[in-house]
XYZ file of C-alpha atoms in Angstrom:
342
model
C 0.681 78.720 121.331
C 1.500 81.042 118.205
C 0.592 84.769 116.838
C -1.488 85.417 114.251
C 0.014 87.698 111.257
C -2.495 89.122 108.893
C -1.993 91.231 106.182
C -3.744 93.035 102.858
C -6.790 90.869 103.945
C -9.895 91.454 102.154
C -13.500 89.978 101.814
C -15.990 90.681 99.152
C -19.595 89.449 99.160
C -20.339 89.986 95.004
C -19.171 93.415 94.233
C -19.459 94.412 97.734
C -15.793 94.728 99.555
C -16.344 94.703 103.248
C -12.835 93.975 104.839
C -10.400 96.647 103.095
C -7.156 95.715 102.929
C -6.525 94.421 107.064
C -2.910 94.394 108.025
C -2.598 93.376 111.814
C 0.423 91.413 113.981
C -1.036 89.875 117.041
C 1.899 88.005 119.357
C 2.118 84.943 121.102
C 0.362 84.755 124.295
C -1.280 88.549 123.419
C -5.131 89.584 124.258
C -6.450 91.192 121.750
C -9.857 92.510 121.303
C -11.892 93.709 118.266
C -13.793 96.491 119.243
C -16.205 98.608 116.992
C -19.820 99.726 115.977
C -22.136 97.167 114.613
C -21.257 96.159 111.028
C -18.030 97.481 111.484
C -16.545 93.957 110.297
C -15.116 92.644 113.556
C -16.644 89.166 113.593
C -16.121 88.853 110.029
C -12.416 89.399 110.658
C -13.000 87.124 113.494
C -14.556 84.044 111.335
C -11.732 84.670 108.532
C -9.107 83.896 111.071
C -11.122 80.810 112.102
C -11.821 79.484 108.412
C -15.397 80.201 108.594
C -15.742 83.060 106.235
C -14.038 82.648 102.936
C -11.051 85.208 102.150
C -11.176 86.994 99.209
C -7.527 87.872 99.111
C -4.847 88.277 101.116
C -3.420 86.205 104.459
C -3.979 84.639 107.613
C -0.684 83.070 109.289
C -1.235 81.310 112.415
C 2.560 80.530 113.613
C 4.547 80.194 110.871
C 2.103 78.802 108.311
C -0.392 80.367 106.058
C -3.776 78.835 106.569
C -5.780 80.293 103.967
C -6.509 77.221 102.760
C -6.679 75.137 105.994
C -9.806 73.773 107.338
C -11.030 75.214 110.737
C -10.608 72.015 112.298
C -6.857 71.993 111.487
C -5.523 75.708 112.257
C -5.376 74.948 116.087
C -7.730 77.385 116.695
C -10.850 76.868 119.108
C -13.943 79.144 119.369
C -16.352 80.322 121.718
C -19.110 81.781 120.275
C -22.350 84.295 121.487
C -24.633 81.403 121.839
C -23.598 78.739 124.255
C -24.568 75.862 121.588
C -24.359 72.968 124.085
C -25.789 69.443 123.066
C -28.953 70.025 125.691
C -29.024 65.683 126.483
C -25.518 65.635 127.049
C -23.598 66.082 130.387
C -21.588 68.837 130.758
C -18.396 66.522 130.780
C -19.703 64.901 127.600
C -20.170 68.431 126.149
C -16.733 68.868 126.666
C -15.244 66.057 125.628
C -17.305 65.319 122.454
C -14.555 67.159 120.268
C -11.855 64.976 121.689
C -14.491 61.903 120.849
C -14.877 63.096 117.213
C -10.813 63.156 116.848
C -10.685 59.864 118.553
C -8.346 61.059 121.235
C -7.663 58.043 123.838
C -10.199 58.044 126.785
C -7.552 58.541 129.403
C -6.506 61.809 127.742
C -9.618 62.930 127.124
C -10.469 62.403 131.101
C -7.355 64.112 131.798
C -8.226 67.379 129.501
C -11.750 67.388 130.642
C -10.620 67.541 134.379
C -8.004 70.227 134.212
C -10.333 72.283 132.440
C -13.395 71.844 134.957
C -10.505 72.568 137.237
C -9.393 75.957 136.070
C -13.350 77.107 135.397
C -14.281 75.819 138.859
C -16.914 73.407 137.477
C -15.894 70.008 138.773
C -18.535 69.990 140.729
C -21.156 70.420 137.264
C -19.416 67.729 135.265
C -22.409 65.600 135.539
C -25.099 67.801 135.398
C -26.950 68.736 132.282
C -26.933 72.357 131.003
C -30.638 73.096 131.975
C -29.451 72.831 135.240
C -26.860 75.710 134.853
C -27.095 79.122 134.791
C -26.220 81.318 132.132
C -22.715 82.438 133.291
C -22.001 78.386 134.346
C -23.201 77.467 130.591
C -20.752 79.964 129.047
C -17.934 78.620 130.991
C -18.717 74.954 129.965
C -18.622 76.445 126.460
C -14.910 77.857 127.058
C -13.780 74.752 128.537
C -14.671 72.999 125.136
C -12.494 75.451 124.173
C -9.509 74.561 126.575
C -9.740 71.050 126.147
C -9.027 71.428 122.414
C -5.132 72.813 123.701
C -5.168 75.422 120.506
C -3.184 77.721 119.329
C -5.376 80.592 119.714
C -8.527 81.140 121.284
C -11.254 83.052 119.536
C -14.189 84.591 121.259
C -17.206 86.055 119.327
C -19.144 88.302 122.245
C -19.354 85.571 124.839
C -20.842 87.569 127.210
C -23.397 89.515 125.008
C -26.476 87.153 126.646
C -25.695 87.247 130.055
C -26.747 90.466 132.155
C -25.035 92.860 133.938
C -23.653 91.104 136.991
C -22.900 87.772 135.382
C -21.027 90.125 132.898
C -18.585 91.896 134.908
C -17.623 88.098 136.777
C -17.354 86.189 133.630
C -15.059 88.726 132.317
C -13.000 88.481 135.424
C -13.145 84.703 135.083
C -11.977 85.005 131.181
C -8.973 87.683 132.096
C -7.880 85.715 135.208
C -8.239 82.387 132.426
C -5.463 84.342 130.062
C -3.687 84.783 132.899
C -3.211 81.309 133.911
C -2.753 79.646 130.727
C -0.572 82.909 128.402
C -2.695 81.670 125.606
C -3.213 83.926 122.219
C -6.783 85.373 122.965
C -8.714 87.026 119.951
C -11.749 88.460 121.470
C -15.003 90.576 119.752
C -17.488 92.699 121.539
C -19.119 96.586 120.580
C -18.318 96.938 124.590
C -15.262 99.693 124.747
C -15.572 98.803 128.520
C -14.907 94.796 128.228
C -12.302 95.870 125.649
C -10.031 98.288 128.127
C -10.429 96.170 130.742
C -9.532 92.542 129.425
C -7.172 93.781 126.438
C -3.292 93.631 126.322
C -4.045 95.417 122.427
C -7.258 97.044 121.314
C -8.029 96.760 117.507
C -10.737 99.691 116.717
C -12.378 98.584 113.463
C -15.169 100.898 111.078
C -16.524 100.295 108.210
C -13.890 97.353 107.160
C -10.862 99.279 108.231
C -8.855 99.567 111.351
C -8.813 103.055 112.793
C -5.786 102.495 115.187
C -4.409 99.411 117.032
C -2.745 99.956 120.258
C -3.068 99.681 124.219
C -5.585 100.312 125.794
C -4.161 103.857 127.729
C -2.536 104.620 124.349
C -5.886 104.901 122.784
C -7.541 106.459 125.517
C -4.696 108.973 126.411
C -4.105 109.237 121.804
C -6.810 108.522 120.531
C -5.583 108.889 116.379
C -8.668 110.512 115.006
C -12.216 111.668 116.514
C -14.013 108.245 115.940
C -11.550 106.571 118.363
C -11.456 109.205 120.589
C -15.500 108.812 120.746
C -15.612 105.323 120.791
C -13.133 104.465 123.413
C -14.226 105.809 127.322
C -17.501 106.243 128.472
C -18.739 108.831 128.964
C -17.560 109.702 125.338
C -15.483 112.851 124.450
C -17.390 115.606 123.936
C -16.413 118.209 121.300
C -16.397 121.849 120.275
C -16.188 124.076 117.983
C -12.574 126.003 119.437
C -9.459 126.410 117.567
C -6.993 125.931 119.901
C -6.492 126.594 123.796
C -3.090 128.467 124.774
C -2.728 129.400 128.630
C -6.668 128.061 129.324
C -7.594 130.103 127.006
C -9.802 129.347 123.943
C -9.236 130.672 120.140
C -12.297 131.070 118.171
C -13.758 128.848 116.504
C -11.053 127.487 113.823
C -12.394 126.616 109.767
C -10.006 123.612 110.168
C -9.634 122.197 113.541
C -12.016 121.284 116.767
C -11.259 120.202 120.238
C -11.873 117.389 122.293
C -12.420 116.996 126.105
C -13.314 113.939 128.354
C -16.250 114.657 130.523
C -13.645 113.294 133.595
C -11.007 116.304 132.396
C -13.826 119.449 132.522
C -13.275 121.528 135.863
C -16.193 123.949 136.757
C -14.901 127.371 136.632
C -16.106 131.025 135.885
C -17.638 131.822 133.176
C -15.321 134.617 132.268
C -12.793 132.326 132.414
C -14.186 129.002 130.734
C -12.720 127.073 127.567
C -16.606 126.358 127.037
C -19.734 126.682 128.903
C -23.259 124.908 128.843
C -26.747 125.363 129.902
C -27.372 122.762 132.593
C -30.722 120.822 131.623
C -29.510 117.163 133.595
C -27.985 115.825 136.992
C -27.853 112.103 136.826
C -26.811 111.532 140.777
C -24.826 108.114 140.740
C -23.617 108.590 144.344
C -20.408 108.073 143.560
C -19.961 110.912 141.317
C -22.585 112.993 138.803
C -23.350 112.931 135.369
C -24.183 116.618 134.325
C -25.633 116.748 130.997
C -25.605 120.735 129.566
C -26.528 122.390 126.545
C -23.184 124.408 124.758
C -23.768 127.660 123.583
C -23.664 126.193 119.887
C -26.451 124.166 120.711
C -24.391 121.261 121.147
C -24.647 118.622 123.947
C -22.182 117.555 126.045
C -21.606 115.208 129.654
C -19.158 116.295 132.654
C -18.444 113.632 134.930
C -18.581 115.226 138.641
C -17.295 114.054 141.848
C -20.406 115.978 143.589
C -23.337 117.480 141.637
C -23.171 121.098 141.058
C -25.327 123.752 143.112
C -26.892 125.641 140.285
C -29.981 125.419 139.258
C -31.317 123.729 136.307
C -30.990 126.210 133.357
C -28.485 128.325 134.927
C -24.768 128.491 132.661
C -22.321 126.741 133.891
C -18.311 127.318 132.738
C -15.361 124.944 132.420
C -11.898 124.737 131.948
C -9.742 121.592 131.599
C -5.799 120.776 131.611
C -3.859 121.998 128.810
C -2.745 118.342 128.307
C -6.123 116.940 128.169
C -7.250 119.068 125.469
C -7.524 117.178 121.904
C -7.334 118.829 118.715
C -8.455 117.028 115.258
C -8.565 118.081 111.536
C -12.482 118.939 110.472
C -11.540 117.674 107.206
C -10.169 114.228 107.830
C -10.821 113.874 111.880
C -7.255 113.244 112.698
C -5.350 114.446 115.682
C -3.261 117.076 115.574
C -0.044 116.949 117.828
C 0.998 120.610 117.764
């Protein structure tokens, strides 16, 4: 296994620059995820690594070797991409092996590779079907053993689980952290879900417009978010924000020309409204049994979610105050949407 070191990577299409300037360290063994908006660049970062997109300047070092030139085939990487992309008359154990084929790797081996994976996926059993015989979450595994019996480096997945639905979802991703687990391989991994990325990462990379926003843990970025795109983008429901200064002793400032707050909807406490940070016009109750979703209307006009253990007794367009913990209370710069620490 190896890390991957990038750094001042770019990638222009004409005079168009859509990476800016990437710097990132990924260790041995790590899982790190790519996480942003559509068109943010992730999978372009993603295919740069791999050798499928061209760099425009800077580097990629897998290990201790630069690879910028290196064919795909030869950085020890192995991908598994959105789209299953199995040969449809082939078995799956001849989907699997056919890489091994293709490098003329001795039969014996090839067995051997082919086995252990089908072991670890728990698809021994499938080895001889084909794949119209599988379902979709059984396909996608086939396509990560192809993966596995390559032995690489560093895996690279492009949203594997972006065609599968909601079930199959939550157990592949099981199946894919419990795979890290057992093999302490380098794991690269894009999706736009914030939810598959705090749950499978060891290091979240939050990418927009071509630029990483902040790299961390998961809890770091959830706890610190470094600016108000991060702190939106990572935990659902999102942050909500208003227009306050600052809070001192649960109490809010006016409004502030350079600063605004943020507050998860699982930190806002129901209170009075004499005594509320911010209050809201209650226009929705989404009842999820376990807890409540109560969508309000702020006095600015602004939206915003609380997340409720029970749903609250008033009645739909009654006001409704909150409060929240001192130390849940973010504060970021209007100007430039970074967090403020003071």
């Amino acid at each position: 296994m190896a890390g991957v070191t990038i750094r001042d990577l770019r990638k222009s299409y004409g005079s168009a620059e859509v990476m800016h300037g990437v710097d990132l360290d990924i260790k041995d063994g790590e899982f790190t995820v790519f996480v942003g908006p559509s068109g943010c660049g992730k999978s372009t970062l993603l295919r740069m690594i791999a050798g499928l997109e061209e760099i425009t300047s800077g580097t990629v070092s897998i290990g201790d070797s630069v690879v910028n030139e290196v064919a795909p085939s030869k950085r020890g990487v192995a991908m598994v991409f959105q789209t299953y992309a199995l040969y449809p008359h082939m078995s799956v154990y001849k989907n699997m092996s056919f890489g091994l084929k293709q490098a003329k790797t001795p039969e014996a081996e090839i067995d051997r590779r082919v086995k252990a994976a089908a072991e670890v996926l728990q698809i021994t059993d499938y080895l001889e079907r084909s794949p119209r015989n599988l379902s979709g979450g059984q396909r996608q595994r086939v396509a990560i053993g192809r993966a596995i019996v390559r032995d690489p480096q560093v895996f690279l997945f492009d949203e594997p689980l972006s065609n599968l639905d909601a079930a199959l979802r939550v157990q592949t991703r099981l199946e894919i952290a419990r795979l890290h687990q057992r093999l302490g391989a380098t794991m690269i991994y894009v999706t736009h879900d914030q939810v598959e990325a705090m749950t499978l990462a060891d290091k979240i990379v939050v990418l927009r417009d071509g630029r990483i926003e902040q790299v961390g843990t998961p809890i770091d970025l959830y706890e610190r978010p470094a600016n108000g795109f991060v702190a939106q983008f990572i935990g659902s429901p999102k942050m909500n924000f208003f227009n306050v200064g600052e809070v001192v002793n649960g109490t809010a400032h006016a409004p502030d020309a350079d600063t605004y707050i943020g507050i998860r909807p699982e930190h806002m406490q129901p209170c009075a409204l004499d005594t509320a940070i911010v209050s809201g016009r209650l226009e929705l109750i989404e009842n999820l049994g376990e807890y409540a979703l109560v969508h309000l209307i702020g006095e600015a006009g602004n939206d915003f979610i609380v997340k409720m253990e029970q749903a609250p007794v008033q009645a739909k367009g009654d006001m409704i105050g909150f409060t929240a913990p001192v130390d849940r209370i973010h504060r970021f710069d209007k100007a430039t949407g970074l967090r403020h620490d003071s």
